[in-house]
PDB file of C-alpha atoms in Angstrom:
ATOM      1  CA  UNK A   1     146.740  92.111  74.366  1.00 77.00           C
ATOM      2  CA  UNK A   2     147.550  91.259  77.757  1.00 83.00           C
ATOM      3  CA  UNK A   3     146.453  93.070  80.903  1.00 86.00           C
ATOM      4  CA  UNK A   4     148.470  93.674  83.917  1.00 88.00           C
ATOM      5  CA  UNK A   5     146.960  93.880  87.790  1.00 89.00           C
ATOM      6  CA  UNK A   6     148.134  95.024  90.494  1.00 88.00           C
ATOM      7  CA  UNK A   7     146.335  95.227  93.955  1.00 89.00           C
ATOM      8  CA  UNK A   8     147.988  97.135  97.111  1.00 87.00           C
ATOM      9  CA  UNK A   9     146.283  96.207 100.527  1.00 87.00           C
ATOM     10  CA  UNK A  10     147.411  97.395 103.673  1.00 84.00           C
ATOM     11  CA  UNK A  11     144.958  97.435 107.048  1.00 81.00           C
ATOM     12  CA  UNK A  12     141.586  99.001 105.726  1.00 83.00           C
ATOM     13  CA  UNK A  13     142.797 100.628 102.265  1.00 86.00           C
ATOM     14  CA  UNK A  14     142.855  99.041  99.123  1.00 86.00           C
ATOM     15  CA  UNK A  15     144.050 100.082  95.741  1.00 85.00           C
ATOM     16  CA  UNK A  16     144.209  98.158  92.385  1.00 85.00           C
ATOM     17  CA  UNK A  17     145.401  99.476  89.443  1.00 83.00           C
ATOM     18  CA  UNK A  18     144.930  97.656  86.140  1.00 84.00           C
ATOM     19  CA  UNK A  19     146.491  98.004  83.052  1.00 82.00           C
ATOM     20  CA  UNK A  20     147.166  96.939  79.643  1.00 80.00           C
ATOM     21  CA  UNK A  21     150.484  98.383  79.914  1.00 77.00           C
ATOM     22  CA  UNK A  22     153.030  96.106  81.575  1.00 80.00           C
ATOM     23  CA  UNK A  23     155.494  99.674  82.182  1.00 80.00           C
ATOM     24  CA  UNK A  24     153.445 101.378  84.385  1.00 77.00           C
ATOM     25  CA  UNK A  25     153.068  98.403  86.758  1.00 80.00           C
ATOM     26  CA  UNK A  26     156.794  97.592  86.673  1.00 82.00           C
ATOM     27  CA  UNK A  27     157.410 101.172  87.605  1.00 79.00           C
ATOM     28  CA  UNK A  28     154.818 100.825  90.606  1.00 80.00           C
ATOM     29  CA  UNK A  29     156.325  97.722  91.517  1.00 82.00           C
ATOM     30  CA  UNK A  30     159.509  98.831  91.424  1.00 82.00           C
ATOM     31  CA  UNK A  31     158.409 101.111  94.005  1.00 79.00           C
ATOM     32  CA  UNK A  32     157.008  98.990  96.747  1.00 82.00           C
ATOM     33  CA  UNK A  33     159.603  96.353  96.092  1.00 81.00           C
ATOM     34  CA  UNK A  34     161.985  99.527  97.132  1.00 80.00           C
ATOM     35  CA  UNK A  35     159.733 100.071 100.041  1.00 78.00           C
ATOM     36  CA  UNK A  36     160.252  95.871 101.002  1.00 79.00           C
ATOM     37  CA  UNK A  37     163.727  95.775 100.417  1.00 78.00           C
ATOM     38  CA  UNK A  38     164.685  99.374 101.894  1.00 75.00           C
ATOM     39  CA  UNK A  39     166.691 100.190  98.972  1.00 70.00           C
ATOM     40  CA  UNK A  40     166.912 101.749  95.517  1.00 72.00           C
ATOM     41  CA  UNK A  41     166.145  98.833  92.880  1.00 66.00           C
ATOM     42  CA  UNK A  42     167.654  99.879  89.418  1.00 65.00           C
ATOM     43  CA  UNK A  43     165.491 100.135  86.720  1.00 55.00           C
ATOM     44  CA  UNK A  44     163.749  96.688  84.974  1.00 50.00           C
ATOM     45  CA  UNK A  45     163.749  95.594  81.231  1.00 49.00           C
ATOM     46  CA  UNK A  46     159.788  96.525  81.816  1.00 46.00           C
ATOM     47  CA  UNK A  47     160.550  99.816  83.915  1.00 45.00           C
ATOM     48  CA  UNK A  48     158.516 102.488  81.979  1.00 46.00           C
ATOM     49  CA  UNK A  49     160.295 105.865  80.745  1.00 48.00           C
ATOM     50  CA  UNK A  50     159.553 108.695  82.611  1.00 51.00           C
ATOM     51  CA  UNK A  51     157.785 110.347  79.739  1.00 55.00           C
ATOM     52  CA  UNK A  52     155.508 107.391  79.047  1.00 54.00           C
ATOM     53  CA  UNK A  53     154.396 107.377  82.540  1.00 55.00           C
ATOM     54  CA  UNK A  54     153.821 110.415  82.957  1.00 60.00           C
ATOM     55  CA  UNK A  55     151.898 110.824  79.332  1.00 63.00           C
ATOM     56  CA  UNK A  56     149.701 108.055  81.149  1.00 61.00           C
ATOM     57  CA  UNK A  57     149.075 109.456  83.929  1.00 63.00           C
ATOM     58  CA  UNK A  58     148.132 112.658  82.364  1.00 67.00           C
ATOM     59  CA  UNK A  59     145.820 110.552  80.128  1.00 67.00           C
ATOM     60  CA  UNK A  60     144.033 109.185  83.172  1.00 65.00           C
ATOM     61  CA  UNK A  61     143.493 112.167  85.047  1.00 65.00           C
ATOM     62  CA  UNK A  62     142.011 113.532  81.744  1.00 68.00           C
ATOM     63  CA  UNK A  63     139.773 110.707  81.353  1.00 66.00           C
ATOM     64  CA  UNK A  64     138.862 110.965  85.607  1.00 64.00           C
ATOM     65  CA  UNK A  65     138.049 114.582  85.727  1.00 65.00           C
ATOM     66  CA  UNK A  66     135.919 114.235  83.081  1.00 63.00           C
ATOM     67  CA  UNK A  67     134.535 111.801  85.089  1.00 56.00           C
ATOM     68  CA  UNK A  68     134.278 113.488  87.868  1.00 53.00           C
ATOM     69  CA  UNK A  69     132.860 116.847  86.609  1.00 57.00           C
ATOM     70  CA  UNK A  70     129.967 114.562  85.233  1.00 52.00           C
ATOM     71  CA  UNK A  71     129.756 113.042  88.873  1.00 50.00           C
ATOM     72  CA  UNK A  72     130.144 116.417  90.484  1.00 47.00           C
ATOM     73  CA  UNK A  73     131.790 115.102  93.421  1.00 46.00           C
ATOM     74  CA  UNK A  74     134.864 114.123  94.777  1.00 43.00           C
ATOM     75  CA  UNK A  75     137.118 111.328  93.841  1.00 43.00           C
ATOM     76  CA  UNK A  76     140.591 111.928  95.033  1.00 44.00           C
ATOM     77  CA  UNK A  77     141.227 112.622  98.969  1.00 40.00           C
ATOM     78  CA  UNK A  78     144.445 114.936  97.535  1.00 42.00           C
ATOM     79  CA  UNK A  79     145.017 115.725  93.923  1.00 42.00           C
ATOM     80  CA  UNK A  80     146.726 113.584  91.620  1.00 42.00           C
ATOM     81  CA  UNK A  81     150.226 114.187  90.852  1.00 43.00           C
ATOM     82  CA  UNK A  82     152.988 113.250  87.934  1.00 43.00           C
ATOM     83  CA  UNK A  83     154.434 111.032  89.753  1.00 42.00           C
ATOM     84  CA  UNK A  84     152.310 110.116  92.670  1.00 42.00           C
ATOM     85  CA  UNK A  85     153.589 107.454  95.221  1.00 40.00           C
ATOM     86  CA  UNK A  86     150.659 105.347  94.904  1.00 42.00           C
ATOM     87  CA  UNK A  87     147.403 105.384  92.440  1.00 42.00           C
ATOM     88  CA  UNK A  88     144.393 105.173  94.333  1.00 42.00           C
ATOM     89  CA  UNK A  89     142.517 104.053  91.564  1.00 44.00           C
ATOM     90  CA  UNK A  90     141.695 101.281  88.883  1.00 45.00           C
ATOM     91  CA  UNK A  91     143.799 102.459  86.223  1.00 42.00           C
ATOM     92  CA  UNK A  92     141.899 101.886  82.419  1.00 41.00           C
ATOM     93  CA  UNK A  93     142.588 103.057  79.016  1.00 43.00           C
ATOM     94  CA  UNK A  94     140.507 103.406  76.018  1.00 43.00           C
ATOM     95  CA  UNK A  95     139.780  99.722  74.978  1.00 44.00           C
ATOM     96  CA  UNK A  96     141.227  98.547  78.470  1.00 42.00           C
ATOM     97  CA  UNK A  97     138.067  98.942  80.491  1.00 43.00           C
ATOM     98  CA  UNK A  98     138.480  95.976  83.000  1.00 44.00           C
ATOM     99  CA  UNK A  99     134.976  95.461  84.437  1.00 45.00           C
ATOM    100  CA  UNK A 100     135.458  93.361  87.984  1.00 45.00           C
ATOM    101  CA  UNK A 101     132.399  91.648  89.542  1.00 44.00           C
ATOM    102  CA  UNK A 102     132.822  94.116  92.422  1.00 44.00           C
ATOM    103  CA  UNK A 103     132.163  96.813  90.549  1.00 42.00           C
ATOM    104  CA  UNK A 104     129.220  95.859  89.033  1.00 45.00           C
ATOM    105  CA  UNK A 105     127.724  95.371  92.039  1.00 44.00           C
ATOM    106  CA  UNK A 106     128.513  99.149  93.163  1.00 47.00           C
ATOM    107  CA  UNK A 107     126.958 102.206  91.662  1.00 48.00           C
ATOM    108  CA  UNK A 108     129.808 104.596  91.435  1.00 45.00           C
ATOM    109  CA  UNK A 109     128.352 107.172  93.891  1.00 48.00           C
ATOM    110  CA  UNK A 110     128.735 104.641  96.466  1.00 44.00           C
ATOM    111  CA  UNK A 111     132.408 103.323  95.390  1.00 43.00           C
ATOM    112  CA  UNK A 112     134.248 106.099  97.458  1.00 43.00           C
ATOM    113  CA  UNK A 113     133.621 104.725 101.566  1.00 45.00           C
ATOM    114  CA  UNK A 114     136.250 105.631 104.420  1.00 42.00           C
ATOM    115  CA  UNK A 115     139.464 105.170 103.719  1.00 41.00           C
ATOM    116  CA  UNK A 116     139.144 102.759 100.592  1.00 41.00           C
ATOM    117  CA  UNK A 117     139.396 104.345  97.653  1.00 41.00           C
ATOM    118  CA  UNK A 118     138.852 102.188  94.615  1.00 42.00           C
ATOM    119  CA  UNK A 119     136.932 104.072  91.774  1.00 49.00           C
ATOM    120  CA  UNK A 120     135.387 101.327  88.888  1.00 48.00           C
ATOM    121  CA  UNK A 121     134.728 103.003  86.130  1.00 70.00           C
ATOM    122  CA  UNK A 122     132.819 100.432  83.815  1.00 81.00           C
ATOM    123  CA  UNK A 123     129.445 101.264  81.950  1.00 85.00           C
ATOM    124  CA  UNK A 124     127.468  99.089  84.489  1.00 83.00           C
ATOM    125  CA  UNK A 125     128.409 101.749  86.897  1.00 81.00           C
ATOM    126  CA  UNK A 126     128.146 104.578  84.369  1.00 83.00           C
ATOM    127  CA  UNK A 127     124.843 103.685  83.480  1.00 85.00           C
ATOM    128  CA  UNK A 128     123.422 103.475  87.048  1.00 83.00           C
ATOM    129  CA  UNK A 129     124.754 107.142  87.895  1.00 83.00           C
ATOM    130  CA  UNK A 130     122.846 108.615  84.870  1.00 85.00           C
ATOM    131  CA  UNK A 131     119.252 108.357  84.133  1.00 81.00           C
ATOM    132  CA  UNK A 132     119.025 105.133  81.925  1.00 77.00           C
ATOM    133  CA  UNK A 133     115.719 103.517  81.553  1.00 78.00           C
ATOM    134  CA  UNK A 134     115.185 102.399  77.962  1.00 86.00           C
ATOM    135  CA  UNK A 135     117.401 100.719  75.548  1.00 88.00           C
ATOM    136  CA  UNK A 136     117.649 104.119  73.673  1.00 89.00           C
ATOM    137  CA  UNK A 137     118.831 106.056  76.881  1.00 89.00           C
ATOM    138  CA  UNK A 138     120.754 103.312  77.635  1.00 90.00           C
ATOM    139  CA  UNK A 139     122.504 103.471  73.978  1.00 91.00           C
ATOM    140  CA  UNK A 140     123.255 107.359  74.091  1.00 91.00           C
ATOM    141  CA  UNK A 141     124.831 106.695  77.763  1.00 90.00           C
ATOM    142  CA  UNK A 142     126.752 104.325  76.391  1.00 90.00           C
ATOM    143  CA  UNK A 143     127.818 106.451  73.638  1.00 90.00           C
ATOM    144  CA  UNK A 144     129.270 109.541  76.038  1.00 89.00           C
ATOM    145  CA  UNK A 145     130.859 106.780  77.697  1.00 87.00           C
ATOM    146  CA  UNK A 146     132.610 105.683  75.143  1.00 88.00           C
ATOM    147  CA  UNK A 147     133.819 109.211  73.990  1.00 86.00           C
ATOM    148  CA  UNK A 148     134.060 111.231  76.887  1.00 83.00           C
ATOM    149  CA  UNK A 149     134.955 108.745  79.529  1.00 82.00           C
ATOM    150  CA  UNK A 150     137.111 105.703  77.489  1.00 83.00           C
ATOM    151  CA  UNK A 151     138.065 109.236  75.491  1.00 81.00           C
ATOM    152  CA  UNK A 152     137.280 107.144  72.109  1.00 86.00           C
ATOM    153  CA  UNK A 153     135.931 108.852  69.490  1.00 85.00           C
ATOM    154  CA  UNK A 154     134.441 105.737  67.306  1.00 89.00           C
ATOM    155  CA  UNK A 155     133.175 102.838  68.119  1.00 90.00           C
ATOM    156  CA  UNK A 156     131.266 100.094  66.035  1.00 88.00           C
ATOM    157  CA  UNK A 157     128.330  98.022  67.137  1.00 87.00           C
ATOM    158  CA  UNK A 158     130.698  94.958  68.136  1.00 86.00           C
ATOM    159  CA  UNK A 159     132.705  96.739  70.591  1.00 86.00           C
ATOM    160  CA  UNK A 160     129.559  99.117  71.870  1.00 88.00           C
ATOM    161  CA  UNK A 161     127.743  95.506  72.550  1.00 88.00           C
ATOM    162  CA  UNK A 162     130.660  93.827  73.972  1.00 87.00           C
ATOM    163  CA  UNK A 163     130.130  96.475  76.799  1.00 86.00           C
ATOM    164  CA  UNK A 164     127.050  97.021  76.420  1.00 87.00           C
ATOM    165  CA  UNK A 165     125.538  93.195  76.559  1.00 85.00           C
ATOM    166  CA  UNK A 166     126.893  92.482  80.111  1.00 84.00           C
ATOM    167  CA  UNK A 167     126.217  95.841  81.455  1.00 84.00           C
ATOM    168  CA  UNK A 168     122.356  95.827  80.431  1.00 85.00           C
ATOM    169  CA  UNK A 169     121.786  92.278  79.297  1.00 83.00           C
ATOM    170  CA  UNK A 170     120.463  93.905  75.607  1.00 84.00           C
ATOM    171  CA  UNK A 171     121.946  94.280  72.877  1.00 85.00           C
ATOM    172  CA  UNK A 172     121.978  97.998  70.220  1.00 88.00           C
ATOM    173  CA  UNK A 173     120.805  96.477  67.290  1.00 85.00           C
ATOM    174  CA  UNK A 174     120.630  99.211  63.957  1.00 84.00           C
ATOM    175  CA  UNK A 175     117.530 100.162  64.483  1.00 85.00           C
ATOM    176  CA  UNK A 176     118.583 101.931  67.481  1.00 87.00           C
ATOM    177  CA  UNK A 177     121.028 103.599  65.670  1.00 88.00           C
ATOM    178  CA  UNK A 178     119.380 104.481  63.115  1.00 87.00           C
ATOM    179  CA  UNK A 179     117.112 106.705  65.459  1.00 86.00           C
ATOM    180  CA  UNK A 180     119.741 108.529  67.046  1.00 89.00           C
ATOM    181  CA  UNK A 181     121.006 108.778  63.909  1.00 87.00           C
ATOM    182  CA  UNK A 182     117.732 109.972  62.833  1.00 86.00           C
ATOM    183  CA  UNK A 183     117.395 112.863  65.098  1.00 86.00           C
ATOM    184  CA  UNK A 184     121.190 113.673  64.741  1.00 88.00           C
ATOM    185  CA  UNK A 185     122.633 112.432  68.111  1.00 89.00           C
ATOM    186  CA  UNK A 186     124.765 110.044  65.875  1.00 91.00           C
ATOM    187  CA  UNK A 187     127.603 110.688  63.406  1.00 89.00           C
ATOM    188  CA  UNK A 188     128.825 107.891  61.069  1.00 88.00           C
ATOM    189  CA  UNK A 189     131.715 107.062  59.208  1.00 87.00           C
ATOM    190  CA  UNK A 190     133.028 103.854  57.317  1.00 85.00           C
ATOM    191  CA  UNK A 191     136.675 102.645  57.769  1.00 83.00           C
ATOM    192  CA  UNK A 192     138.147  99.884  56.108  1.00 81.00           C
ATOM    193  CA  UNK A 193     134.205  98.784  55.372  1.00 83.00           C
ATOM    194  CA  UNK A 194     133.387  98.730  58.498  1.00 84.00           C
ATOM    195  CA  UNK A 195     130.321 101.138  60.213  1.00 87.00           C
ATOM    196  CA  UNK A 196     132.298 103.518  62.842  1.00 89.00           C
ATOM    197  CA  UNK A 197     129.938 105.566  64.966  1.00 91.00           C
ATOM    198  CA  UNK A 198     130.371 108.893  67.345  1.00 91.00           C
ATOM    199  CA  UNK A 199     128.453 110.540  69.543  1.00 91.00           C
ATOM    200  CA  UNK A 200     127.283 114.075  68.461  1.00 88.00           C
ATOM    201  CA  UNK A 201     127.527 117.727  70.162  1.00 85.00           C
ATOM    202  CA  UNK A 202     123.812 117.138  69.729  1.00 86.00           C
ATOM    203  CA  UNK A 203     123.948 113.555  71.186  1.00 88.00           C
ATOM    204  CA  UNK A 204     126.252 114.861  73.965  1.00 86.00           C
ATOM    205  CA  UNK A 205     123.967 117.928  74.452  1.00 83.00           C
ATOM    206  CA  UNK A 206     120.996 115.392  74.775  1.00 86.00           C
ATOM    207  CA  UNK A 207     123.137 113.043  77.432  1.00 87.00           C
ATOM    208  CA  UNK A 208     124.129 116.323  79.241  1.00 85.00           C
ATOM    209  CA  UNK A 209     120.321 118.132  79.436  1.00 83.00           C
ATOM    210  CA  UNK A 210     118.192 115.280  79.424  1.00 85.00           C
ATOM    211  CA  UNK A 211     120.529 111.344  80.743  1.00 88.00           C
ATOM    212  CA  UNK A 212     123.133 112.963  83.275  1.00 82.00           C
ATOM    213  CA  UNK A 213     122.201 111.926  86.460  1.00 76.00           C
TER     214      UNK A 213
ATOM    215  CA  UNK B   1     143.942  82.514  78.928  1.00 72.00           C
ATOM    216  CA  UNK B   2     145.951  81.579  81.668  1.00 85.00           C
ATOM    217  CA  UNK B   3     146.859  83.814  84.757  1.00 86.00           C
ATOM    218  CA  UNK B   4     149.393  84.117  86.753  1.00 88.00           C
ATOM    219  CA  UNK B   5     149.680  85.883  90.280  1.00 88.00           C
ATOM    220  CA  UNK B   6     152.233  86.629  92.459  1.00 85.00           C
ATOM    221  CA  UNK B   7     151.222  88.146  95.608  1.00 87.00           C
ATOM    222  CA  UNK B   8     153.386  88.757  98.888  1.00 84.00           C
ATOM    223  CA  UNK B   9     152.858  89.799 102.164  1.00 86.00           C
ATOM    224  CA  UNK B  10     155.085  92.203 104.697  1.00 82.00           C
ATOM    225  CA  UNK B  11     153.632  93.255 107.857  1.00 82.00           C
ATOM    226  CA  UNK B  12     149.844  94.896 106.653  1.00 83.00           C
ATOM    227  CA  UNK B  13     151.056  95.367 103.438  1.00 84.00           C
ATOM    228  CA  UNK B  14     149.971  92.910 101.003  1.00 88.00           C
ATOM    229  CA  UNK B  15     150.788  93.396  97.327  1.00 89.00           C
ATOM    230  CA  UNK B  16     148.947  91.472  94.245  1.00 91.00           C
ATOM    231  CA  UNK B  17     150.445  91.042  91.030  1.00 91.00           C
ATOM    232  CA  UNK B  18     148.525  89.580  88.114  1.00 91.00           C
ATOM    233  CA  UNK B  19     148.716  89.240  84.964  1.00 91.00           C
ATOM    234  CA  UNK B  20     148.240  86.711  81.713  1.00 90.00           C
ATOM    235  CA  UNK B  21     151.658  87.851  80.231  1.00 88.00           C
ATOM    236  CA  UNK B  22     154.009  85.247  81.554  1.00 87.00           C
ATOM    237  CA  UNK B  23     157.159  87.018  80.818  1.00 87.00           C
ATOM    238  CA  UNK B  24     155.907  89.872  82.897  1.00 87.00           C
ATOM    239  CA  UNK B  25     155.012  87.665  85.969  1.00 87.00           C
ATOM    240  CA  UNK B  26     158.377  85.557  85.631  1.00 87.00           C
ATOM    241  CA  UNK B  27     161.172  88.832  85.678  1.00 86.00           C
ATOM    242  CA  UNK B  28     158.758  90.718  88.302  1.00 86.00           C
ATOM    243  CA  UNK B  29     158.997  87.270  90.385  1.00 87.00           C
ATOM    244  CA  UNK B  30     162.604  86.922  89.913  1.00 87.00           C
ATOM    245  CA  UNK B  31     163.501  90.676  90.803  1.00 85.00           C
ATOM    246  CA  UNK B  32     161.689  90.166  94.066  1.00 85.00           C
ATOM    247  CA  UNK B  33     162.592  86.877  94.881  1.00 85.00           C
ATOM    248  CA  UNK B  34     166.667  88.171  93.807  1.00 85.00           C
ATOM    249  CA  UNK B  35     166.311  91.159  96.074  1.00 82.00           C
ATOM    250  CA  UNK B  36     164.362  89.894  99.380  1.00 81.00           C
ATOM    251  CA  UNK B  37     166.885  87.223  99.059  1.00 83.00           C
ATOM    252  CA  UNK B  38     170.006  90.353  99.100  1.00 80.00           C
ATOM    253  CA  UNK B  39     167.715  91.202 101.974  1.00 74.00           C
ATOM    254  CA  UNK B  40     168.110  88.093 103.781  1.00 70.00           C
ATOM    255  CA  UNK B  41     171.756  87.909 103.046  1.00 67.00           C
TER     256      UNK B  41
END
């Protein structure tokens, strides 16, 4: 699937927005071509429908104030809105996560400065803001992030490591699972043969008491 | 994978496009370059 990036700069403030959604950066383009041009531009073959947009956005400020109630504090200098005039944030989706070198060198506490806003919400990030330590911790992070933060509900080992190996530098092998399964922070299910895996109320309880930073 | 970017510049604003979907790239391209170019006319 392809993924779509676009980067607004203008004196000190910065915002990027990436996507895997070619509609929703048409529409913003649209919008700052009008700006260049100083005229209404009609609608592109890639221009997104209104309701598509907006069921995006929606999506995304789900996925960010579940975010930032985790992060109890701040992320947005004014709320968001349906249709706001520009997104001051990097814009993911379940499966999309794009993880940039510059946010992996951030924590996300400190991603917020002056008048750039950028917010990075990868699991290198996710991990540092929470109380990881172990491979174990690490794995149940990783798990809420997955659900409650990429907002999916499964996940097999693949994808978990193919987040989880560049974030850490480990890989969750079974036997990690099969603790958490163990003392019920895992659920399982098999689809099409394949292992599928879920983070528990209990496993979420466990992030939320014990791993939230 | 390749990647293309299209980036342009007006006054402090500076706006990045990039993307590996060629297509994409190509018609957002050619709607800027058609329109700057109304612009200029």
């Amino acid at each position: 699937m392809s993924t779509y990036r676009l980067k607004i700069k203008c004196n000190n403030a910065q915002m990027e927005v990436v996507a895997k959604n070619g509609a929703l950066l048409a529409y913003e383009m649209d919008r700052y071509l009008e700006n260049f041009v100083n005229r209404k531009i009609e609608s592109a073959p890639y221009a997104a429908p209104k309701k598509a947009y907006t069921q995006e956005m929606a999506q995304l400020q789900t996925i960010l104030q579940g975010f930032d109630q985790e992060q109890q504090t701040p992320r947005f200098s004014q709320p968001m809105q349906s249709e706001p005039a520009a997104v001051q944030i990097e814009y993911t989706q379940p499966n999309f996560v794009q993880e940039t070198p510059v946010a992996q060198e951030q924590p996300v506490n400190k991603q917020v400065q002056n008048s750039q806003q950028e917010i990075y919400i990868n699991l290198g990030d996710f991990l540092a803001a929470n109380k990881s330590g172990n491979i174990f911790s690490d794995f149940i992070i990783s798990a809420y992030y997955i659900k409650r933060v990429l907002n999916i509900n499964f996940f097999t080992i693949k994808m978990l490591n193919s987040k989880f190996y560049p974030a850490t530098g480990s890989l969750v092998v079974l036997s990690i699972i099969d603790e958490a399964r163990t003392r019920g922070f895992i659920e399982t299910k098999e689809e099409d043969g394949t292992h599928k895996y879920t983070l528990s109320a209990a496993g979420e309880s466990y992030f939320i008491n014990q791993l939230r930073g | 994978m390749a990647e293309y970017v299209f980036k342009m510049k007006k006054g402090e604003i500076e706006i990045e496009l990039s993307s590996d979907d060629a297509e994409f790239v190509e018609q957002q391209l050619a709607k800027w370059r058609e329109e700057i170019l109304k612009k200029q006319g």
